[in-house]
mmCIF file of C-alpha atoms and ligand atoms in Angstrom:
data_model
loop_
_atom_site.group_PDB
_atom_site.id
_atom_site.type_symbol
_atom_site.label_atom_id
_atom_site.label_comp_id
_atom_site.label_asym_id
_atom_site.label_seq_id
_atom_site.Cartn_x
_atom_site.Cartn_y
_atom_site.Cartn_z
ATOM 1 C CA MET A 292 5.158 -25.678 15.407
ATOM 2 C CA GLN A 293 5.471 -22.532 13.364
ATOM 3 C CA ALA A 294 4.221 -21.545 9.902
ATOM 4 C CA LEU A 295 5.083 -18.723 7.532
ATOM 5 C CA ILE A 296 2.264 -17.895 5.106
ATOM 6 C CA LEU A 297 2.891 -15.801 1.994
ATOM 7 C CA VAL A 298 0.037 -13.384 1.429
ATOM 8 C CA GLY A 299 1.739 -10.732 -0.664
ATOM 9 C CA GLY A 300 0.141 -11.331 -4.048
ATOM 10 C CA GLU A 301 -2.376 -8.819 -5.389
ATOM 11 C CA GLY A 302 -5.040 -11.344 -6.363
ATOM 12 C CA THR A 303 -5.672 -9.619 -9.687
ATOM 13 C CA ARG A 304 -7.303 -12.674 -11.269
ATOM 14 C CA LEU A 305 -10.017 -12.629 -8.630
ATOM 15 C CA ARG A 306 -11.178 -9.123 -9.468
ATOM 16 C CA PRO A 307 -13.639 -7.513 -8.953
ATOM 17 C CA LEU A 308 -13.873 -9.300 -5.578
ATOM 18 C CA THR A 309 -10.299 -8.362 -4.770
ATOM 19 C CA SER A 310 -10.795 -4.797 -6.018
ATOM 20 C CA THR A 311 -12.223 -3.922 -2.607
ATOM 21 C CA MET A 312 -10.602 -6.495 -0.274
ATOM 22 C CA PRO A 313 -7.379 -8.506 -0.243
ATOM 23 C CA LYS A 314 -7.647 -12.144 -1.303
ATOM 24 C CA PRO A 315 -6.921 -13.630 2.146
ATOM 25 C CA VAL A 316 -10.023 -11.989 3.637
ATOM 26 C CA VAL A 317 -12.435 -12.631 0.772
ATOM 27 C CA PRO A 318 -15.275 -14.552 2.484
ATOM 28 C CA LEU A 319 -15.522 -18.216 1.510
ATOM 29 C CA VAL A 320 -18.578 -20.024 2.872
ATOM 30 C CA GLY A 321 -18.993 -17.394 5.544
ATOM 31 C CA GLN A 322 -15.435 -16.927 6.781
ATOM 32 C CA PRO A 323 -12.322 -15.120 5.531
ATOM 33 C CA PHE A 324 -10.484 -17.413 3.133
ATOM 34 C CA ILE A 325 -7.250 -17.395 5.137
ATOM 35 C CA THR A 326 -9.019 -18.793 8.220
ATOM 36 C CA TYR A 327 -9.378 -22.132 6.390
ATOM 37 C CA MET A 328 -5.613 -22.258 6.174
ATOM 38 C CA LEU A 329 -5.262 -21.290 9.828
ATOM 39 C CA GLU A 330 -7.739 -23.979 10.967
ATOM 40 C CA TRP A 331 -5.962 -26.572 8.844
ATOM 41 C CA LEU A 332 -2.567 -25.575 10.241
ATOM 42 C CA ARG A 333 -3.885 -25.595 13.793
ATOM 43 C CA SER A 334 -5.220 -29.117 13.292
ATOM 44 C CA HIS A 335 -1.602 -30.153 12.573
ATOM 45 C CA GLY A 336 -0.174 -28.575 15.697
ATOM 46 C CA VAL A 337 0.697 -25.110 14.404
ATOM 47 C CA ASP A 338 0.244 -22.449 17.086
ATOM 48 C CA ASP A 339 2.507 -19.697 15.775
ATOM 49 C CA VAL A 340 1.960 -18.068 12.375
ATOM 50 C CA VAL A 341 3.889 -15.340 10.605
ATOM 51 C CA LEU A 342 2.061 -13.669 7.727
ATOM 52 C CA ALA A 343 4.431 -12.327 5.082
ATOM 53 C CA CYS A 344 2.717 -9.337 3.492
ATOM 54 C CA GLY A 345 3.918 -7.627 0.350
ATOM 55 C CA PHE A 346 2.163 -4.397 1.238
ATOM 56 C CA LEU A 347 0.261 -2.826 4.142
ATOM 57 C CA PRO A 348 -1.957 -5.458 5.700
ATOM 58 C CA ASP A 349 -4.558 -3.115 7.318
ATOM 59 C CA ALA A 350 -7.557 -5.128 6.144
ATOM 60 C CA LEU A 351 -5.905 -8.354 7.248
ATOM 61 C CA VAL A 352 -5.051 -6.996 10.690
ATOM 62 C CA ALA A 353 -8.589 -5.639 11.046
ATOM 63 C CA VAL A 354 -10.065 -9.090 10.421
ATOM 64 C CA LEU A 355 -7.533 -11.382 12.115
ATOM 65 C CA GLY A 356 -5.922 -9.207 14.766
ATOM 66 C CA ASN A 357 -3.355 -11.099 16.810
ATOM 67 C CA GLY A 358 -5.073 -14.422 16.216
ATOM 68 C CA GLU A 359 -6.401 -14.742 19.752
ATOM 69 C CA GLU A 360 -9.873 -15.794 18.592
ATOM 70 C CA LEU A 361 -8.373 -18.566 16.509
ATOM 71 C CA GLY A 362 -6.066 -19.724 19.278
ATOM 72 C CA ILE A 363 -2.963 -18.983 17.224
ATOM 73 C CA ARG A 364 -0.243 -16.423 17.760
ATOM 74 C CA LEU A 365 -0.307 -14.257 14.628
ATOM 75 C CA ARG A 366 2.382 -11.832 13.565
ATOM 76 C CA TYR A 367 2.701 -9.745 10.412
ATOM 77 C CA VAL A 368 5.839 -8.932 8.481
ATOM 78 C CA VAL A 369 5.599 -6.272 5.795
ATOM 79 C CA GLU A 370 8.118 -6.014 2.985
ATOM 80 C CA PRO A 371 9.184 -2.483 1.995
ATOM 81 C CA GLU A 372 8.187 -3.541 -1.520
ATOM 82 C CA PRO A 373 7.130 -7.047 -2.682
ATOM 83 C CA LEU A 374 10.295 -9.165 -2.663
ATOM 84 C CA GLY A 375 9.030 -12.318 -4.334
ATOM 85 C CA THR A 376 8.423 -15.660 -2.638
ATOM 86 C CA GLY A 377 12.100 -16.110 -1.675
ATOM 87 C CA GLY A 378 12.627 -12.489 -0.657
ATOM 88 C CA ALA A 379 9.561 -12.678 1.579
ATOM 89 C CA LEU A 380 11.002 -15.717 3.365
ATOM 90 C CA LYS A 381 14.383 -14.082 3.870
ATOM 91 C CA HIS A 382 12.703 -10.877 5.052
ATOM 92 C CA ALA A 383 10.950 -12.833 7.838
ATOM 93 C CA GLU A 384 14.122 -14.713 8.884
ATOM 94 C CA GLU A 385 14.488 -13.130 12.336
ATOM 95 C CA LEU A 386 11.112 -14.466 13.445
ATOM 96 C CA LEU A 387 11.594 -18.016 12.209
ATOM 97 C CA ASP A 388 12.189 -21.153 14.271
ATOM 98 C CA GLU A 389 14.764 -23.841 13.429
ATOM 99 C CA ARG A 390 12.090 -25.709 11.497
ATOM 100 C CA PHE A 391 8.835 -24.322 10.096
ATOM 101 C CA PHE A 392 6.095 -24.770 7.516
ATOM 102 C CA MET A 393 6.047 -22.311 4.619
ATOM 103 C CA LEU A 394 2.814 -21.937 2.669
ATOM 104 C CA ASN A 395 1.442 -20.171 -0.335
ATOM 105 C CA GLY A 396 -1.486 -18.168 1.016
ATOM 106 C CA ASP A 397 -3.969 -18.958 -1.736
ATOM 107 C CA VAL A 398 -4.630 -22.684 -1.504
ATOM 108 C CA LEU A 399 -7.538 -24.574 -0.022
ATOM 109 C CA THR A 400 -6.305 -27.992 0.981
ATOM 110 C CA ASP A 401 -6.420 -30.716 3.598
ATOM 111 C CA VAL A 402 -2.969 -32.149 2.898
ATOM 112 C CA ASP A 403 -1.796 -34.227 5.871
ATOM 113 C CA LEU A 404 0.997 -31.997 7.144
ATOM 114 C CA THR A 405 1.628 -34.378 10.037
ATOM 115 C CA ALA A 406 2.484 -37.180 7.603
ATOM 116 C CA GLN A 407 4.614 -34.759 5.586
ATOM 117 C CA LEU A 408 6.538 -33.891 8.724
ATOM 118 C CA ALA A 409 7.054 -37.593 9.533
ATOM 119 C CA LEU A 410 8.531 -38.148 6.065
ATOM 120 C CA HIS A 411 10.768 -35.087 6.460
ATOM 121 C CA ASP A 412 12.140 -36.586 9.687
ATOM 122 C CA ARG A 413 12.550 -40.105 8.289
ATOM 123 C CA ALA A 414 14.438 -38.842 5.262
ATOM 124 C CA GLY A 415 16.575 -36.449 7.298
ATOM 125 C CA ALA A 416 15.508 -33.810 4.778
ATOM 126 C CA ARG A 417 16.449 -30.136 4.756
ATOM 127 C CA GLY A 418 13.306 -29.275 2.831
ATOM 128 C CA THR A 419 10.169 -31.292 2.028
ATOM 129 C CA LEU A 420 7.561 -30.151 -0.476
ATOM 130 C CA ALA A 421 3.951 -31.326 -0.502
ATOM 131 C CA LEU A 422 3.067 -32.501 -4.004
ATOM 132 C CA VAL A 423 -0.308 -33.195 -5.564
ATOM 133 C CA ALA A 424 -1.236 -34.769 -8.885
ATOM 134 C CA VAL A 425 -3.222 -32.569 -11.287
ATOM 135 C CA ASP A 426 -4.542 -33.089 -14.827
ATOM 136 C CA ASP A 427 -2.855 -30.054 -16.352
ATOM 137 C CA PRO A 428 0.371 -29.347 -14.490
ATOM 138 C CA SER A 429 1.731 -26.691 -16.885
ATOM 139 C CA ALA A 430 0.579 -23.684 -14.813
ATOM 140 C CA TYR A 431 2.430 -24.857 -11.711
ATOM 141 C CA GLY A 432 5.807 -25.940 -10.423
ATOM 142 C CA LEU A 433 6.505 -29.462 -11.722
ATOM 143 C CA VAL A 434 8.302 -31.814 -9.375
ATOM 144 C CA PRO A 435 9.273 -35.317 -10.542
ATOM 145 C CA LEU A 436 10.377 -37.602 -7.719
ATOM 146 C CA ALA A 437 12.927 -40.414 -7.415
ATOM 147 C CA ALA A 438 11.857 -43.743 -5.914
ATOM 148 C CA ASP A 439 13.228 -42.788 -2.489
ATOM 149 C CA GLY A 440 11.174 -39.569 -2.419
ATOM 150 C CA ALA A 441 14.061 -37.241 -3.305
ATOM 151 C CA VAL A 442 13.158 -34.438 -5.708
ATOM 152 C CA ARG A 443 14.678 -35.164 -9.138
ATOM 153 C CA GLU A 444 13.955 -31.784 -10.652
ATOM 154 C CA PHE A 445 12.028 -28.605 -9.870
ATOM 155 C CA ARG A 446 10.720 -26.789 -12.917
ATOM 156 C CA GLU A 447 8.500 -23.744 -12.385
ATOM 157 C CA LYS A 448 5.846 -23.307 -15.091
ATOM 158 C CA PRO A 449 7.739 -24.931 -17.967
ATOM 159 C CA GLY A 450 7.081 -23.782 -21.525
ATOM 160 C CA PRO A 451 5.007 -25.989 -23.861
ATOM 161 C CA GLU A 452 8.155 -27.325 -25.574
ATOM 162 C CA GLU A 453 9.693 -28.560 -22.319
ATOM 163 C CA LEU A 454 8.543 -32.100 -21.687
ATOM 164 C CA ILE A 455 8.547 -33.212 -18.091
ATOM 165 C CA ASP A 456 7.288 -36.638 -17.308
ATOM 166 C CA THR A 457 5.172 -36.042 -14.209
ATOM 167 C CA ASN A 458 1.779 -34.761 -13.163
ATOM 168 C CA LEU A 459 3.023 -33.977 -9.669
ATOM 169 C CA ILE A 460 3.025 -30.307 -8.843
ATOM 170 C CA ASN A 461 4.248 -28.152 -6.030
ATOM 171 C CA ALA A 462 1.245 -27.685 -3.755
ATOM 172 C CA GLY A 463 2.770 -24.646 -2.049
ATOM 173 C CA ALA A 464 3.271 -26.268 1.375
ATOM 174 C CA TYR A 465 6.863 -26.792 2.492
ATOM 175 C CA ILE A 466 8.736 -27.885 5.594
ATOM 176 C CA LEU A 467 12.034 -26.034 5.736
ATOM 177 C CA GLU A 468 15.029 -26.094 8.038
ATOM 178 C CA ARG A 469 16.130 -22.583 8.923
ATOM 179 C CA GLU A 470 19.782 -23.322 8.058
ATOM 180 C CA LEU A 471 18.748 -23.281 4.381
ATOM 181 C CA LEU A 472 18.344 -19.520 4.571
ATOM 182 C CA ALA A 473 22.089 -19.067 4.923
ATOM 183 C CA GLY A 474 22.567 -20.203 1.322
ATOM 184 C CA MET A 475 19.974 -17.817 -0.138
ATOM 185 C CA PRO A 476 20.402 -14.317 -1.622
ATOM 186 C CA SER A 477 20.707 -11.645 1.043
ATOM 187 C CA ARG A 478 17.801 -9.981 2.830
ATOM 188 C CA GLY A 479 16.181 -7.218 0.779
ATOM 189 C CA THR A 480 16.849 -8.962 -2.556
ATOM 190 C CA ASN A 481 13.864 -9.879 -4.732
ATOM 191 C CA PHE A 482 14.000 -13.576 -5.598
ATOM 192 C CA SER A 483 11.790 -16.571 -6.196
ATOM 193 C CA ILE A 484 11.988 -19.672 -4.034
ATOM 194 C CA GLU A 485 10.594 -21.696 -6.947
ATOM 195 C CA ARG A 486 13.037 -20.447 -9.590
ATOM 196 C CA ASP A 487 16.113 -19.493 -7.599
ATOM 197 C CA VAL A 488 16.183 -21.844 -4.598
ATOM 198 C CA PHE A 489 14.443 -25.193 -5.129
ATOM 199 C CA PRO A 490 16.183 -26.083 -8.430
ATOM 200 C CA ARG A 491 19.567 -25.661 -6.691
ATOM 201 C CA LEU A 492 18.532 -27.750 -3.703
ATOM 202 C CA VAL A 493 17.876 -30.802 -5.868
ATOM 203 C CA GLY A 494 20.307 -33.494 -4.705
ATOM 204 C CA HIS A 495 21.008 -31.592 -1.477
ATOM 205 C CA GLY A 496 18.311 -32.793 0.896
ATOM 206 C CA LEU A 497 15.140 -31.734 -0.987
ATOM 207 C CA TYR A 498 12.326 -34.293 -0.704
ATOM 208 C CA GLY A 499 8.743 -34.520 -1.907
ATOM 209 C CA TYR A 500 5.703 -35.796 -0.026
ATOM 210 C CA GLU A 501 3.121 -37.088 -2.464
ATOM 211 C CA ALA A 502 -0.211 -36.183 -0.873
ATOM 212 C CA ASP A 503 -3.486 -37.858 -1.615
ATOM 213 C CA ALA A 504 -5.613 -34.898 -0.601
ATOM 214 C CA TYR A 505 -7.948 -32.170 -1.740
ATOM 215 C CA TRP A 506 -6.081 -29.231 -3.229
ATOM 216 C CA LEU A 507 -7.176 -26.084 -5.062
ATOM 217 C CA ASP A 508 -5.552 -22.727 -5.803
ATOM 218 C CA ILE A 509 -8.503 -20.343 -5.386
ATOM 219 C CA GLY A 510 -7.143 -17.675 -7.712
ATOM 220 C CA THR A 511 -10.060 -17.164 -10.151
ATOM 221 C CA PRO A 512 -13.854 -16.725 -9.834
ATOM 222 C CA ALA A 513 -14.422 -20.200 -11.309
ATOM 223 C CA ARG A 514 -12.090 -21.750 -8.728
ATOM 224 C CA TYR A 515 -13.623 -19.672 -5.955
ATOM 225 C CA LEU A 516 -17.029 -21.153 -6.843
ATOM 226 C CA GLN A 517 -15.506 -24.625 -7.089
ATOM 227 C CA ALA A 518 -13.995 -24.188 -3.624
ATOM 228 C CA THR A 519 -17.407 -23.094 -2.324
ATOM 229 C CA TYR A 520 -19.102 -26.187 -3.762
ATOM 230 C CA ASP A 521 -16.360 -28.479 -2.471
ATOM 231 C CA ILE A 522 -16.679 -27.109 1.061
ATOM 232 C CA LEU A 523 -20.480 -27.428 0.941
ATOM 233 C CA GLU A 524 -20.311 -30.971 -0.409
ATOM 234 C CA GLY A 525 -17.588 -32.056 2.002
ATOM 235 C CA ASN A 526 -15.049 -32.842 -0.734
ATOM 236 C CA VAL A 527 -12.486 -31.009 1.370
ATOM 237 C CA GLN A 528 -12.288 -31.439 5.129
ATOM 238 C CA THR A 529 -13.195 -28.177 6.861
ATOM 239 C CA GLU A 530 -14.749 -27.222 10.171
ATOM 240 C CA VAL A 531 -17.711 -25.473 8.536
ATOM 241 C CA GLY A 532 -18.233 -28.519 6.296
ATOM 242 C CA ALA A 533 -18.418 -30.709 9.393
ATOM 243 C CA ARG A 534 -20.932 -28.355 11.048
ATOM 244 C CA LEU A 535 -23.000 -28.321 7.868
ATOM 245 C CA ALA A 536 -23.096 -32.117 7.669
ATOM 246 C CA ALA A 537 -24.078 -32.327 11.336
ATOM 247 C CA ALA A 538 -26.937 -29.879 10.675
ATOM 248 C CA GLY A 539 -28.369 -31.927 7.799
ATOM 249 C CA MET A 540 -26.647 -29.931 5.034
ATOM 250 C CA ARG A 541 -28.437 -26.669 5.748
ATOM 251 C CA LEU A 542 -26.835 -24.182 8.116
ATOM 252 C CA ILE A 543 -29.285 -21.362 8.708
ATOM 253 C CA ASP A 544 -28.468 -18.728 11.279
ATOM 254 C CA GLY A 545 -31.589 -16.786 12.197
ATOM 255 C CA ALA A 546 -32.948 -15.918 8.759
ATOM 256 C CA GLU A 547 -36.529 -15.012 7.821
ATOM 257 C CA ILE A 548 -37.559 -17.626 5.293
ATOM 258 C CA ASP A 549 -40.888 -17.668 3.470
ATOM 259 C CA GLY A 550 -39.560 -19.430 0.390
ATOM 260 C CA ARG A 551 -37.575 -22.662 0.130
ATOM 261 C CA VAL A 552 -33.970 -23.531 0.924
ATOM 262 C CA ALA A 553 -32.479 -26.533 -0.892
ATOM 263 C CA ALA A 554 -29.447 -28.350 0.531
ATOM 264 C CA PRO A 555 -26.594 -27.815 0.658
ATOM 265 C CA ALA A 556 -26.778 -24.192 1.733
ATOM 266 C CA VAL A 557 -25.277 -21.863 4.308
ATOM 267 C CA ILE A 558 -27.362 -18.832 5.226
ATOM 268 C CA ALA A 559 -26.111 -16.195 7.639
ATOM 269 C CA ALA A 560 -28.021 -14.071 10.123
ATOM 270 C CA GLY A 561 -30.434 -11.405 8.974
ATOM 271 C CA CYS A 562 -31.226 -12.866 5.542
ATOM 272 C CA ARG A 563 -34.733 -12.636 4.082
ATOM 273 C CA ILE A 564 -36.051 -15.074 1.507
ATOM 274 C CA GLY A 565 -39.420 -14.043 0.071
ATOM 275 C CA THR A 566 -42.438 -16.192 -0.771
ATOM 276 C CA HIS A 567 -42.011 -18.631 -3.651
ATOM 277 C CA ALA A 568 -38.313 -17.810 -3.803
ATOM 278 C CA THR A 569 -35.877 -20.745 -3.840
ATOM 279 C CA VAL A 570 -32.317 -20.632 -2.611
ATOM 280 C CA GLY A 571 -29.840 -23.433 -2.526
ATOM 281 C CA GLY A 572 -28.423 -26.387 -4.204
ATOM 282 C CA ARG A 573 -24.918 -25.206 -3.322
ATOM 283 C CA SER A 574 -25.473 -21.590 -2.333
ATOM 284 C CA VAL A 575 -24.090 -19.331 0.351
ATOM 285 C CA LEU A 576 -25.791 -16.175 1.616
ATOM 286 C CA GLY A 577 -23.806 -13.729 3.736
ATOM 287 C CA ARG A 578 -25.303 -11.539 6.446
ATOM 288 C CA GLY A 579 -28.391 -9.483 5.647
ATOM 289 C CA VAL A 580 -28.922 -10.806 2.124
ATOM 290 C CA THR A 581 -32.393 -10.378 0.596
ATOM 291 C CA VAL A 582 -33.901 -12.639 -2.052
ATOM 292 C CA ASP A 583 -37.308 -11.271 -3.108
ATOM 293 C CA GLU A 584 -40.521 -13.097 -4.056
ATOM 294 C CA GLY A 585 -40.275 -15.716 -6.732
ATOM 295 C CA ALA A 586 -36.520 -15.281 -7.273
ATOM 296 C CA HIS A 587 -34.261 -18.284 -7.802
ATOM 297 C CA VAL A 588 -30.691 -18.600 -6.504
ATOM 298 C CA GLU A 589 -28.643 -21.686 -7.219
ATOM 299 C CA GLY A 590 -24.938 -22.559 -7.110
ATOM 300 C CA SER A 591 -24.166 -18.972 -6.156
ATOM 301 C CA VAL A 592 -22.528 -16.861 -3.492
ATOM 302 C CA LEU A 593 -24.268 -13.703 -2.308
ATOM 303 C CA LEU A 594 -21.993 -11.696 -0.052
ATOM 304 C CA ASP A 595 -23.109 -9.502 2.873
ATOM 305 C CA GLY A 596 -26.019 -7.208 2.126
ATOM 306 C CA ALA A 597 -26.561 -8.284 -1.499
ATOM 307 C CA THR A 598 -30.154 -8.215 -2.787
ATOM 308 C CA VAL A 599 -31.888 -10.098 -5.592
ATOM 309 C CA GLY A 600 -35.093 -8.583 -6.957
ATOM 310 C CA ALA A 601 -38.393 -10.364 -7.463
ATOM 311 C CA ARG A 602 -38.523 -13.122 -10.090
ATOM 312 C CA SER A 603 -34.832 -12.799 -10.945
ATOM 313 C CA SER A 604 -32.641 -15.831 -11.350
ATOM 314 C CA VAL A 605 -28.997 -16.135 -10.256
ATOM 315 C CA ARG A 606 -27.052 -19.289 -11.125
ATOM 316 C CA GLY A 607 -23.360 -20.075 -10.803
ATOM 317 C CA SER A 608 -22.568 -16.450 -9.980
ATOM 318 C CA ILE A 609 -21.006 -14.301 -7.269
ATOM 319 C CA LEU A 610 -22.667 -11.140 -5.979
ATOM 320 C CA GLY A 611 -20.293 -8.815 -4.124
ATOM 321 C CA PRO A 612 -21.128 -7.099 -0.840
ATOM 322 C CA ARG A 613 -24.169 -4.778 -1.009
ATOM 323 C CA SER A 614 -24.666 -5.348 -4.734
ATOM 324 C CA ARG A 615 -28.261 -5.123 -5.944
ATOM 325 C CA VAL A 616 -29.912 -7.085 -8.712
ATOM 326 C CA GLY A 617 -33.221 -5.605 -9.918
ATOM 327 C CA GLU A 618 -36.408 -7.489 -10.790
ATOM 328 C CA ARG A 619 -36.583 -10.092 -13.533
ATOM 329 C CA CYS A 620 -32.838 -10.192 -14.168
ATOM 330 C CA GLN A 621 -30.979 -13.321 -15.213
ATOM 331 C CA LEU A 622 -27.412 -13.981 -14.120
ATOM 332 C CA ASP A 623 -25.831 -17.186 -15.251
ATOM 333 C CA ALA A 624 -22.496 -18.976 -15.645
ATOM 334 C CA GLY A 625 -19.789 -17.240 -13.685
ATOM 335 C CA VAL A 626 -21.037 -13.656 -13.470
ATOM 336 C CA VAL A 627 -19.260 -11.608 -10.789
ATOM 337 C CA LEU A 628 -20.677 -8.345 -9.451
ATOM 338 C CA GLY A 629 -18.275 -6.176 -7.485
ATOM 339 C CA GLN A 630 -19.133 -4.446 -4.243
ATOM 340 C CA GLY A 631 -22.076 -2.048 -4.521
ATOM 341 C CA VAL A 632 -22.925 -2.785 -8.159
ATOM 342 C CA GLU A 633 -26.558 -1.959 -9.006
ATOM 343 C CA LEU A 634 -28.350 -3.707 -11.851
ATOM 344 C CA GLY A 635 -31.666 -2.291 -12.945
ATOM 345 C CA ALA A 636 -34.562 -4.584 -13.855
ATOM 346 C CA HIS A 637 -34.555 -6.878 -16.898
ATOM 347 C CA ASN A 638 -30.799 -7.289 -17.338
ATOM 348 C CA THR A 639 -29.327 -10.561 -18.579
ATOM 349 C CA LEU A 640 -25.681 -11.315 -17.869
ATOM 350 C CA THR A 641 -23.789 -14.497 -18.614
ATOM 351 C CA ALA A 642 -20.482 -16.142 -19.533
ATOM 352 C CA GLY A 643 -18.250 -14.803 -16.814
ATOM 353 C CA ALA A 644 -19.234 -11.121 -17.128
ATOM 354 C CA ARG A 645 -17.460 -9.127 -14.427
ATOM 355 C CA ILE A 646 -18.927 -5.799 -13.334
ATOM 356 C CA PHE A 647 -16.586 -3.594 -11.341
ATOM 357 C CA PRO A 648 -17.410 -2.035 -7.952
ATOM 358 C CA GLY A 649 -19.887 0.784 -7.835
ATOM 359 C CA VAL A 650 -21.113 0.478 -11.445
ATOM 360 C CA HIS A 651 -24.851 1.183 -11.940
ATOM 361 C CA LEU A 652 -26.632 -0.298 -14.957
ATOM 362 C CA PRO A 653 -30.081 1.028 -15.895
ATOM 363 C CA ASP A 654 -33.116 -1.178 -16.600
ATOM 364 C CA GLY A 655 -32.671 -3.454 -19.600
ATOM 365 C CA ALA A 656 -29.103 -2.252 -20.272
ATOM 366 C CA ILE A 657 -27.564 -5.635 -21.061
ATOM 367 C CA GLN A 658 -29.150 -8.583 -22.864
ATOM 368 C CA PHE A 659 -26.632 -11.273 -23.708
HETATM 369 N N1 GDD B 964 4.908 -11.684 0.857
HETATM 370 C C1 GDD B 964 4.904 -11.926 -0.442
HETATM 371 N N2 GDD B 964 5.702 -11.166 -1.252
HETATM 372 N N3 GDD B 964 4.103 -12.899 -0.933
HETATM 373 C C2 GDD B 964 4.107 -13.120 -2.272
HETATM 374 C C3 GDD B 964 4.895 -12.368 -3.160
HETATM 375 C C4 GDD B 964 5.745 -11.326 -2.605
HETATM 376 O O1 GDD B 964 6.461 -10.618 -3.309
HETATM 377 N N4 GDD B 964 4.667 -12.825 -4.425
HETATM 378 C C5 GDD B 964 3.769 -13.821 -4.310
HETATM 379 N N5 GDD B 964 3.421 -13.998 -3.016
HETATM 380 C C6 GDD B 964 2.491 -14.993 -2.476
HETATM 381 C C7 GDD B 964 1.124 -14.989 -3.142
HETATM 382 O O2 GDD B 964 0.219 -14.163 -2.416
HETATM 383 C C8 GDD B 964 0.721 -16.442 -3.048
HETATM 384 O O3 GDD B 964 0.094 -16.723 -1.804
HETATM 385 C C9 GDD B 964 2.044 -17.199 -3.088
HETATM 386 O O4 GDD B 964 3.049 -16.248 -2.753
HETATM 387 C C10 GDD B 964 2.348 -17.812 -4.464
HETATM 388 O O5 GDD B 964 2.297 -16.805 -5.445
HETATM 389 P P1 GDD B 964 1.366 -16.932 -6.730
HETATM 390 O O6 GDD B 964 1.550 -15.678 -7.516
HETATM 391 O O7 GDD B 964 -0.014 -17.309 -6.354
HETATM 392 O O8 GDD B 964 2.108 -18.109 -7.500
HETATM 393 P P2 GDD B 964 1.479 -19.199 -8.470
HETATM 394 O O9 GDD B 964 0.157 -19.658 -7.994
HETATM 395 O O10 GDD B 964 1.552 -18.675 -9.855
HETATM 396 O O11 GDD B 964 2.564 -20.400 -8.327
HETATM 397 C C11 GDD B 964 2.931 -20.880 -7.046
HETATM 398 O O12 GDD B 964 1.915 -21.705 -6.517
HETATM 399 C C12 GDD B 964 1.665 -22.940 -7.255
HETATM 400 C C13 GDD B 964 0.562 -23.669 -6.535
HETATM 401 O O13 GDD B 964 -0.588 -22.870 -6.493
HETATM 402 C C14 GDD B 964 4.254 -21.670 -7.142
HETATM 403 O O14 GDD B 964 4.681 -21.945 -5.832
HETATM 404 C C15 GDD B 964 4.072 -22.974 -7.929
HETATM 405 O O15 GDD B 964 5.269 -23.729 -7.894
HETATM 406 C C16 GDD B 964 2.947 -23.780 -7.318
HETATM 407 O O16 GDD B 964 2.718 -24.973 -8.099
HETATM 408 MG MG1 MG B 965 -1.278 -18.969 -6.677
#
C-alpha cells in the first residue's frame, strides 16, 4: 500500500526549533518526528511513501534518504512553489497508485488505518477520512457524520458564529481513490483539499471513520512537549515507547551517570550527569548532553549537545541543539532555547519565553 505525506508547511509555530531544521526532522524522543509516521504507516502495510515537499527537502533527504533503513521506499516530490494541500496532491499524481493513504505530515497518532481501510471497502467509498473527537474543534476541519458513516458536511475552521453540532474533526489521514483527482483543479493550481475538494465530495462517496485513538497535531512547543510525555508514558503506541516499557521505563544508551535518573526517561549516548544532579520524570536527553553537579532537569527535552550548568533547574522546557545554560539558572514552564543559544549564569526564564538561535545572554540578564 502507498501513502502520500504532506510535509510542505513551514512549521512557524514551532520556532525557534524549526528556525534551524524543518518540522519533519525535529527530534522527538530521540528520532526525527516523521519517522513516527513512517513506523505507524509501515505497521499498517505501507511500503511505498511519497513525500510532498513545498520547498527543497535537503534536510529531509539527508536524514531519511531513500528509506532503505526504515524498510520503506521513499520518494520526494517538490512543488515549484507551495501549492496548498490539494495542489500538492495533484502535483504528485503521476506517482500515485489507484488507491492510497494521504496524510498531513504533522500528526502523532496511532489511528487504526487497517480498520479505516476495511470501512472504506465495505462502504464502497471514494474517499474515507479518519476522524477524532476533540474538546475544542474550532481550529480544525469539522466533519459531522450520518448514521451510515457518510460525511454530512465538511467545514474547515468555521468562524465562531457558525454552529456545527459535532466534536469530530478531520485527523488528516485519508484513503483516496485516484479517480478523484480527475475532478480536481488542474496540476500547478494552488488549492486546498479541505476547502475546495472535500465539501464538494459530500454526498458523492465521502465517508468518515471515527477512530478511538491517540491523536495530536505537534505544531507548537506545548504540543511538542505533550507528545514527548505521551510517548514516554505509553499513551500513544510507538516502537520507542515499547522499548522503553521493556527496559523498565528508563532507556539509557551508554551515558556517564553520577547523579540520579528518574523514570520515565530516555538518555542517548555520550551524556554526562554530574553528582547530585537529577534528570527525569519525563525527560529526554539527546546525544552528548551534559547536566552538571546539583542541576535538576524534569519534564524537559535537551537536544544533542545541550549543557545545563551546575545547580540550575530546567522544568517543562526545550533546549535546542548545542544550547548552553549557565550555572544557577532557572528555566520553567515552556521555555524554548534555539540552537546554540548561550545563557550566562543566574538567568531566570519562564512562561513560554522563546530565545532564537545563536543569541547570547550575559550573566543575570533576565529575571522574570
Ligand atoms: N506539500 C505541501 N504543500 N504541503 C503542505 C502545503 C503545501 O502548500 N501546505 C500545507 N502543507 C502540509 C503541512 O506541512 C501539514 O503537514 C499539512 O499539509 C496540513 O497543513 P497545516 O497547515 O498543518 O494545516 P492545519 O493543521 O491548520 O489543518 C489541517 O490539519 C488539521 C488536523 O491537524 C486540516 O487538514 C484540518 O482539516 C485538520 O483538522
Ligand atoms: Mg497542522
